[in-house]
CSV table of C-alpha atoms in Angstrom, one decimal:
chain,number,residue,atom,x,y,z
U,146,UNK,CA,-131.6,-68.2,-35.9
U,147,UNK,CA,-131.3,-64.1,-37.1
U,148,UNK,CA,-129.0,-65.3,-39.4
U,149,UNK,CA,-131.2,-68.2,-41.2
U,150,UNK,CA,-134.2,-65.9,-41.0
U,151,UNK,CA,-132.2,-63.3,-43.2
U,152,UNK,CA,-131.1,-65.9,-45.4
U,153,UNK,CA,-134.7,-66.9,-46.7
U,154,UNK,CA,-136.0,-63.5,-46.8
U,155,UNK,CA,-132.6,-62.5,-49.2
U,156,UNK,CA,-133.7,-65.3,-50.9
U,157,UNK,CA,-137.1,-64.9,-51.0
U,158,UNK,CA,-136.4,-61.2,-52.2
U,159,UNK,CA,-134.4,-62.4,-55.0
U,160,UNK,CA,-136.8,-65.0,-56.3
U,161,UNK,CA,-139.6,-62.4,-56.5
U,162,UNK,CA,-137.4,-60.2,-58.0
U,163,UNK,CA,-136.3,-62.9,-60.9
U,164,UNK,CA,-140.3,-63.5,-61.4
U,165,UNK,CA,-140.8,-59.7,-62.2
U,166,UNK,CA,-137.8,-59.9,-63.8
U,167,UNK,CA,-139.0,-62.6,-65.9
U,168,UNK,CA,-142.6,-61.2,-66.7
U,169,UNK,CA,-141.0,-58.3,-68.2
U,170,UNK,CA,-138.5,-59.9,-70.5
U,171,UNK,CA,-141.3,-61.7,-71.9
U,172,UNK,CA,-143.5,-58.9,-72.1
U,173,UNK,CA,-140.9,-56.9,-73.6
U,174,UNK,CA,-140.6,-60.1,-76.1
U,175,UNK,CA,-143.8,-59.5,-77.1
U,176,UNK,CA,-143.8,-55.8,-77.7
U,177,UNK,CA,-140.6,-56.2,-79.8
U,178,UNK,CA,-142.6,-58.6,-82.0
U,179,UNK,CA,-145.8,-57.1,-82.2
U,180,UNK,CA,-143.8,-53.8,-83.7
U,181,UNK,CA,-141.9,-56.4,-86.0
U,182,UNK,CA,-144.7,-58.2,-87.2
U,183,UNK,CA,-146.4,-54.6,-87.8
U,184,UNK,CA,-144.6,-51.7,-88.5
U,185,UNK,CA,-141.0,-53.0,-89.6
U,186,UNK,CA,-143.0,-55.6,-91.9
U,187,UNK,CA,-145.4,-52.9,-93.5
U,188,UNK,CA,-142.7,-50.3,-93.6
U,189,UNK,CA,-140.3,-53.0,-94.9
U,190,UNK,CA,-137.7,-51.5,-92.3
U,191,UNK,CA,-134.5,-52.9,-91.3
U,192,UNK,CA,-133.8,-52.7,-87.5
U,193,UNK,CA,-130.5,-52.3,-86.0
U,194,UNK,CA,-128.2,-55.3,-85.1
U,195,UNK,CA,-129.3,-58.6,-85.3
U,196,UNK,CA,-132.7,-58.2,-85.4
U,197,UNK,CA,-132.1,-55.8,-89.0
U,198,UNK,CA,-129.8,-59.0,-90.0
U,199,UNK,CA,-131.8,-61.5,-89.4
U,200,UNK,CA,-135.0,-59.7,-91.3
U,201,UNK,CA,-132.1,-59.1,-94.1
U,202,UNK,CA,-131.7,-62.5,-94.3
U,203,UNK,CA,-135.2,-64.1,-94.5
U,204,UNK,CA,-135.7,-61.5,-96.9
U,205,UNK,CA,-133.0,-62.6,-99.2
U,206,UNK,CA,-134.2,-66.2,-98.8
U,207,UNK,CA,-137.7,-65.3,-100.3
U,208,UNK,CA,-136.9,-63.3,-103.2
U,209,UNK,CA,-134.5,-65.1,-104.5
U,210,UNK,CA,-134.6,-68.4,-103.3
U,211,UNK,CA,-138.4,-68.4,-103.0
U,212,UNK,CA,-137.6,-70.0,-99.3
U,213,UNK,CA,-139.3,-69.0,-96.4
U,214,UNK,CA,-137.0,-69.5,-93.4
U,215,UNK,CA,-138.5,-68.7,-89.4
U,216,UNK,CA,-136.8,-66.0,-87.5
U,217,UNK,CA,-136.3,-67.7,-84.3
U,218,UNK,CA,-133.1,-70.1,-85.8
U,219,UNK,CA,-131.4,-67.2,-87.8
U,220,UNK,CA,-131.5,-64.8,-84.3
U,221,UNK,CA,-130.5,-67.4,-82.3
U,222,UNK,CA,-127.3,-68.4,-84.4
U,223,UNK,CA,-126.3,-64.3,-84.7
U,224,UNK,CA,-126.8,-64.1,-81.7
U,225,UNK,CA,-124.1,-67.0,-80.3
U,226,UNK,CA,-121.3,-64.9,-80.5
U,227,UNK,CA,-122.6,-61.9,-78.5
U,228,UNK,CA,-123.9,-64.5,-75.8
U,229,UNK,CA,-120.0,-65.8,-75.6
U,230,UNK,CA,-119.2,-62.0,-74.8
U,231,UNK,CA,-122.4,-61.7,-72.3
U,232,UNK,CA,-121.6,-64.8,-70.3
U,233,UNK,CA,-117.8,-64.6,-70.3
U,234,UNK,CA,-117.5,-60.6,-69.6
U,235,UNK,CA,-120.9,-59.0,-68.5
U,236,UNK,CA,-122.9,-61.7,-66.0
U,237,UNK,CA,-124.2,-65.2,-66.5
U,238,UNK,CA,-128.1,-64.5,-64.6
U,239,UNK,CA,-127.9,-61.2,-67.1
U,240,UNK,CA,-127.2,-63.3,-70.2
U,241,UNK,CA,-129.5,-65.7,-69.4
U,242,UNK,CA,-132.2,-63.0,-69.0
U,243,UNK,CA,-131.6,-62.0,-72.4
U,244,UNK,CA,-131.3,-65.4,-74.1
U,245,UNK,CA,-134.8,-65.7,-72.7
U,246,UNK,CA,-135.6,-62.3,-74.6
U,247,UNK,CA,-134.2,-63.4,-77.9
U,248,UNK,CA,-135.4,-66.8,-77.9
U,249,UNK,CA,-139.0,-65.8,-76.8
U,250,UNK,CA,-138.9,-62.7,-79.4
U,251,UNK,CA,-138.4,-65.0,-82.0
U,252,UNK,CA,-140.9,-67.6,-80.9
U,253,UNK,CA,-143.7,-64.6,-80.9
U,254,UNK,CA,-142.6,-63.0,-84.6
U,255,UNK,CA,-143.1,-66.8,-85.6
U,256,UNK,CA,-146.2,-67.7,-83.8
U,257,UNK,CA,-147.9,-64.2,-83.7
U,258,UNK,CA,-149.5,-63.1,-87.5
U,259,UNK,CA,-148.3,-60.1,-89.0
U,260,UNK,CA,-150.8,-56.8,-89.0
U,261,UNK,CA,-150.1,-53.3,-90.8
U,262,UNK,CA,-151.3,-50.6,-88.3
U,263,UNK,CA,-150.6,-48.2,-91.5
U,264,UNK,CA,-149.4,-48.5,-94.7
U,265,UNK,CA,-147.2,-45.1,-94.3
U,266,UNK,CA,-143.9,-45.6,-94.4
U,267,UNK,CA,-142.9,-42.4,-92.1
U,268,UNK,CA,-145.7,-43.2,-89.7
U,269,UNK,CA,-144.6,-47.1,-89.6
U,270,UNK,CA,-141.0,-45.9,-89.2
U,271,UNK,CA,-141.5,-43.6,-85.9
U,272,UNK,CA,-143.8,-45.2,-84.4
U,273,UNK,CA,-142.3,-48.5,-85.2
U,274,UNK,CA,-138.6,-46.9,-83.6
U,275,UNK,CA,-140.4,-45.5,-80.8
U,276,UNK,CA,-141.9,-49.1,-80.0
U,277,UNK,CA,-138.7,-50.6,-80.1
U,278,UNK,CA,-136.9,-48.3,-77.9
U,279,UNK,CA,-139.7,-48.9,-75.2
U,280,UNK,CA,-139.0,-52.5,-75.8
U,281,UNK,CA,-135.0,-52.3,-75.1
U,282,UNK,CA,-135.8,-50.1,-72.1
U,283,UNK,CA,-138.1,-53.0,-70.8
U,284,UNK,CA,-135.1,-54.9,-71.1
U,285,UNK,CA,-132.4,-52.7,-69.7
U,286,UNK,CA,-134.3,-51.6,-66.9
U,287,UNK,CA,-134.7,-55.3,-65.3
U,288,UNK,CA,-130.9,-55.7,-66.2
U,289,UNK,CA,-131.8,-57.9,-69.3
U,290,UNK,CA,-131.1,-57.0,-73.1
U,291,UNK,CA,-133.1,-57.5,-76.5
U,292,UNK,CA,-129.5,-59.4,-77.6
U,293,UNK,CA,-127.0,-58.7,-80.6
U,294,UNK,CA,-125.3,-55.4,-80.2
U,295,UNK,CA,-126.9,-54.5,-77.2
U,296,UNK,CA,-124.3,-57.1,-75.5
U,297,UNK,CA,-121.3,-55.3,-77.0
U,298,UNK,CA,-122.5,-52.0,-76.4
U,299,UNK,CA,-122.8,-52.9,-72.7
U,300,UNK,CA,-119.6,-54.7,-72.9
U,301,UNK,CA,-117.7,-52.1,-74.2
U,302,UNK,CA,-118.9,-49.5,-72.4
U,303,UNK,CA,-119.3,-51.2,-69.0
U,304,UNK,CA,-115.8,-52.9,-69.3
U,305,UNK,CA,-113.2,-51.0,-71.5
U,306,UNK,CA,-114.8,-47.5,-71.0
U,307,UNK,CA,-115.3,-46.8,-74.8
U,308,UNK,CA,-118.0,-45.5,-76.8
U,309,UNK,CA,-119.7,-48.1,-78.6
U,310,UNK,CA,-121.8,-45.7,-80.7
U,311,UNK,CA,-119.4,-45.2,-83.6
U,312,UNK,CA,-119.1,-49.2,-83.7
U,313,UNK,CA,-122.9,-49.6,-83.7
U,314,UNK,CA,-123.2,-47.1,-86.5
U,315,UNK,CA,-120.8,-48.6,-88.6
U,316,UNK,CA,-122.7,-52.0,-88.5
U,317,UNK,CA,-126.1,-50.5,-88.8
U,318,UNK,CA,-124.5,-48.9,-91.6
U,319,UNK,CA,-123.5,-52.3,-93.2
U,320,UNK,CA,-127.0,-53.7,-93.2
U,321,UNK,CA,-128.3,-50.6,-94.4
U,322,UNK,CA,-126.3,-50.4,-97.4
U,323,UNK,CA,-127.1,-54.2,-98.0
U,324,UNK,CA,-131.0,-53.3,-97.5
U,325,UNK,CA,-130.8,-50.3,-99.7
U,326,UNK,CA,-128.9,-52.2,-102.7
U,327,UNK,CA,-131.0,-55.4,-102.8
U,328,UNK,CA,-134.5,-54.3,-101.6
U,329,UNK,CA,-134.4,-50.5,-102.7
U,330,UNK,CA,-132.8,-47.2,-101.3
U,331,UNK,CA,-136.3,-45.7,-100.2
U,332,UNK,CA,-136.1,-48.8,-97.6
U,333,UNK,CA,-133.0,-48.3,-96.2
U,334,UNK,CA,-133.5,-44.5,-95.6
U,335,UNK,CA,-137.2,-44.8,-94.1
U,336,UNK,CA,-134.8,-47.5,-91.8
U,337,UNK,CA,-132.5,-44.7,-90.8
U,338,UNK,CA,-135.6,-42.7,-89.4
U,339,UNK,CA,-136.4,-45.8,-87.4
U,340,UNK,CA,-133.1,-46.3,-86.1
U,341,UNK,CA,-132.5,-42.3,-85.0
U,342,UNK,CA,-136.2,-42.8,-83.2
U,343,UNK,CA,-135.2,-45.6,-81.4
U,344,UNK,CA,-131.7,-44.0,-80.4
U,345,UNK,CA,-133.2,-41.0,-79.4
U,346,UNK,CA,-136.1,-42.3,-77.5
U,347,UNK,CA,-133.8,-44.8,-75.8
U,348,UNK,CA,-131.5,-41.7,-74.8
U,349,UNK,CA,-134.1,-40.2,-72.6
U,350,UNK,CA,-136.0,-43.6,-71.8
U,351,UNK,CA,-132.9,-45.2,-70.4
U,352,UNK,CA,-130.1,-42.8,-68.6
U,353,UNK,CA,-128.0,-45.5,-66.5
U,354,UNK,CA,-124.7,-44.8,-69.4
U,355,UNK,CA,-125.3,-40.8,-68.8
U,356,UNK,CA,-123.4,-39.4,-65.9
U,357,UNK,CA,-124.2,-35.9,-64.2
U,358,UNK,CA,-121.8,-34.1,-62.0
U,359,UNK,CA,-123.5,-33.0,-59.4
U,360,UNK,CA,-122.2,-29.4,-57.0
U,361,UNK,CA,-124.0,-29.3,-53.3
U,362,UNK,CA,-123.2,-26.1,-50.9
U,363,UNK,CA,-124.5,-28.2,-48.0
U,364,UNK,CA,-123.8,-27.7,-44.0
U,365,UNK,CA,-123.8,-31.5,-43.3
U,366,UNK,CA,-120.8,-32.0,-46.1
U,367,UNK,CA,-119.9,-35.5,-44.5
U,368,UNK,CA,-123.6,-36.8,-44.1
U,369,UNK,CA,-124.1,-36.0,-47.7
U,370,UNK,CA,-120.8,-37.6,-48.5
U,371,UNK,CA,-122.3,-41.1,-47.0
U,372,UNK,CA,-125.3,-41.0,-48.5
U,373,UNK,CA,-123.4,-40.4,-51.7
U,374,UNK,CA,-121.6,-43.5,-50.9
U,375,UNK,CA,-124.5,-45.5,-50.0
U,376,UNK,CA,-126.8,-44.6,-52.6
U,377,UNK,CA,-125.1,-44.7,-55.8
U,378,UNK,CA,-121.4,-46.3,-54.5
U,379,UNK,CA,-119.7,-43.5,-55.5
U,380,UNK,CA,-116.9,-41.4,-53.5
U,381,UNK,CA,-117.3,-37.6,-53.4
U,382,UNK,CA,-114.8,-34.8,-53.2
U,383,UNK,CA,-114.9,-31.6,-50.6
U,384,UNK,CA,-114.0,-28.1,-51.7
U,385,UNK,CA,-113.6,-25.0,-49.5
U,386,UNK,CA,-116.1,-22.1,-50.5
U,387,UNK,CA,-117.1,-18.8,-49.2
U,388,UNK,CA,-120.6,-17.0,-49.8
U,389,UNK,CA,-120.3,-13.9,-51.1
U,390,UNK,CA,-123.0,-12.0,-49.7
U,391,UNK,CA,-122.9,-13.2,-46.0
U,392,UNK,CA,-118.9,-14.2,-46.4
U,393,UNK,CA,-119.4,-17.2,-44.6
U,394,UNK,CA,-117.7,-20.8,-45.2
U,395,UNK,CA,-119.2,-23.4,-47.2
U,396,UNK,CA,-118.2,-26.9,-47.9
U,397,UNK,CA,-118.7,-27.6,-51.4
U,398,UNK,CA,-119.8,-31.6,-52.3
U,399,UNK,CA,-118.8,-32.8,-55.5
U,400,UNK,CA,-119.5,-35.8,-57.1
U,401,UNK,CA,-120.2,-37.8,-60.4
U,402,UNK,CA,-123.1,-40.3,-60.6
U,403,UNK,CA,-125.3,-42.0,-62.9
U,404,UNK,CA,-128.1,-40.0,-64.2
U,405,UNK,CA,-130.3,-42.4,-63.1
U,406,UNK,CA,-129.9,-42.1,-59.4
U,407,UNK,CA,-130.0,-38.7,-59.6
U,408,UNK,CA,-133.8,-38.8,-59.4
U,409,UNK,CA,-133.5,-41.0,-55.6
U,410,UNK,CA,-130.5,-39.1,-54.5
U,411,UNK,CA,-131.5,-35.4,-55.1
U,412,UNK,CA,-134.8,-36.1,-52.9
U,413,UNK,CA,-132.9,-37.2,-50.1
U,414,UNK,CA,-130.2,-35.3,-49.9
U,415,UNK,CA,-132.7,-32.3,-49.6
U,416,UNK,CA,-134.3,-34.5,-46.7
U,417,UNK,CA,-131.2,-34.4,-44.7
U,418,UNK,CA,-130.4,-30.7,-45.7
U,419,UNK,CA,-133.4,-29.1,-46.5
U,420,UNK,CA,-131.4,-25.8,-47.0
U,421,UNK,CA,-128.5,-27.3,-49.1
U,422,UNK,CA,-128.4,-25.8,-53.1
U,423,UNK,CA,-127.3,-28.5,-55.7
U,424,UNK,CA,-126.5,-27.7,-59.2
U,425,UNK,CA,-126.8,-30.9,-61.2
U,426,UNK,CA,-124.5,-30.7,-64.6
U,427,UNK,CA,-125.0,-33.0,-67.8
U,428,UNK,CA,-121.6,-34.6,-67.9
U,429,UNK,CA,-119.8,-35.5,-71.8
U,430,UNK,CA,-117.1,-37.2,-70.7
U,431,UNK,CA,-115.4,-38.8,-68.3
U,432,UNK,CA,-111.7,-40.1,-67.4
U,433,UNK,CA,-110.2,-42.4,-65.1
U,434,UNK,CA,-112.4,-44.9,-62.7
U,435,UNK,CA,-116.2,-44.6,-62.7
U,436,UNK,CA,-118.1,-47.3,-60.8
U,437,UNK,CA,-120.5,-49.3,-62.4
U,438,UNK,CA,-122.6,-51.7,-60.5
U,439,UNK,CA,-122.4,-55.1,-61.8
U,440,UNK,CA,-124.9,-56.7,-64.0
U,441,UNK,CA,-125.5,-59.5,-61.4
């Protein structure tokens, strides 16, 4: 009977966490559009990744072929190949999170009717990179992305431990140089402003790829060791220290989590030792294993 009653509360738990989950994407969808359909369109920006492609491409079909072709179909065909990788490497409920963000994106650039805010091209490309950086985090934060190279970034950072920003760069770069050689140069550089907003904004937005080594001079070494373990899922080390004003001996905690959870975990580690000191560190790089929590 315990167990049955825990079963429909775990499920009921995860169905009203899909329905947020849901309401975001969409939401998210919506944002992404309204800066597409307003900024990126009166800046006559390029986004990164697909998105960039995909505006690259109707772009080409109207001035030269005098075609108007919808977003929605172009996205959804860049997009198939990244899907593959989401579904077959990162998580099937997390791919299918973000199929509903790249469908629906596309259905709201289509449907929605495009509006300049401004007609500055600096103002349009800030503003317009800040927008979409809030729109990824949306995304990333309800373990969803906005599609394209979002996927591989994740994929290659998640599950071969490399750096994906060089790879990004050298495809942003790509579309860039197409922009700037068909549609003007002045285009393709306002873009780069876009795309260093969004990075940058993304950086502090969204920190679950940033690690931080954390030091703790604690007297409860083990407690803080489990709740470590239980809070982030990651294993800690103990080193022997002495004070050196009162000479006395100190168990030193370290351990390397995501940047994230340091905002739950330093709270409550100074609930179970209000006297411990913990030095949190930026960490650049890391090697051998690092948990990551799955996508699903």
């Amino acid at each position: 009977m315990e167990s049955s009653t825990k079963s429909k509360y775990n499920l009921k738990e995860a169905l009203k966490k899909d329905v947020v989950r849901f309401a975001v994407v969409i939401l998210a969808a919506f944002v992404m559009a309204v800066n597409i359909n307003s900024f990126v369109h009166a800046g006559g920006l390029y986004p990164g990744g697909a998105t960039g492609l995909t505006i690259i491409i109707q772009r080409i079909a109207l001035k030269f072929f005098y075609i108007t072709i919808p977003f929605t179909p172009i996205n959804v065909i860049l997009n198939a190949i990244p899907v593959y990788i989401g579904f077959r490497f990162i998580g099937k409920r997390f791919t299918l999170f973000s199929m509903i963000m790249v469908i629906a994106n596309g259905l709201f650039v289509d449907l929605l009717p495009s509006y300049a805010f401004t007609n500055d091209e600096l103002l349009a490309a800030v503003f317009g990179g800040l927008l979409n950086a809030i729109a990824i985090t949306m995304c990333l934060n309800v373990d969803a992305t906005s599609g394209g190279t979002d996927f591989i970034s994740i994929f290659l950072s998640q599950k071969k431990g490399i750096d994906a920003f060089p790879y990004i760069l050298a495809g942003n770069t790509v579309i860039l140089t197409i922009a700037g050689l068909l549609f003007g140069w002045d285009k393709a550089l306002y873009s780069m402003i876009f795309q260093f907003v969004t990075t940058t904004a993304l950086h502090t937005l969204y920190r679950t790829y940033q690690q931080k080594t954390l030091f703790i001079i604690t007297d409860v070494p083990d407690q803080v060791c489990s709740l470590i373990y239980d809070t982030c899922g990651h294993g800690a080390t103990l080193i022997d220290g002495e004070g050196s004003f009162a000479h006395k001996n100190k168990k030193i905690v370290y351990s390397i989590v995501s940047a994230s959870d340091t905002r739950k975990l330093i709270p409550k580690i100074k609930e179970l030792d209000p006297g411990a000191f913990i030095n949190s560190v930026r960490t650049e790089e890391i090697t051998g294993n690092f948990y990551m929590r799955p996508r699903d």
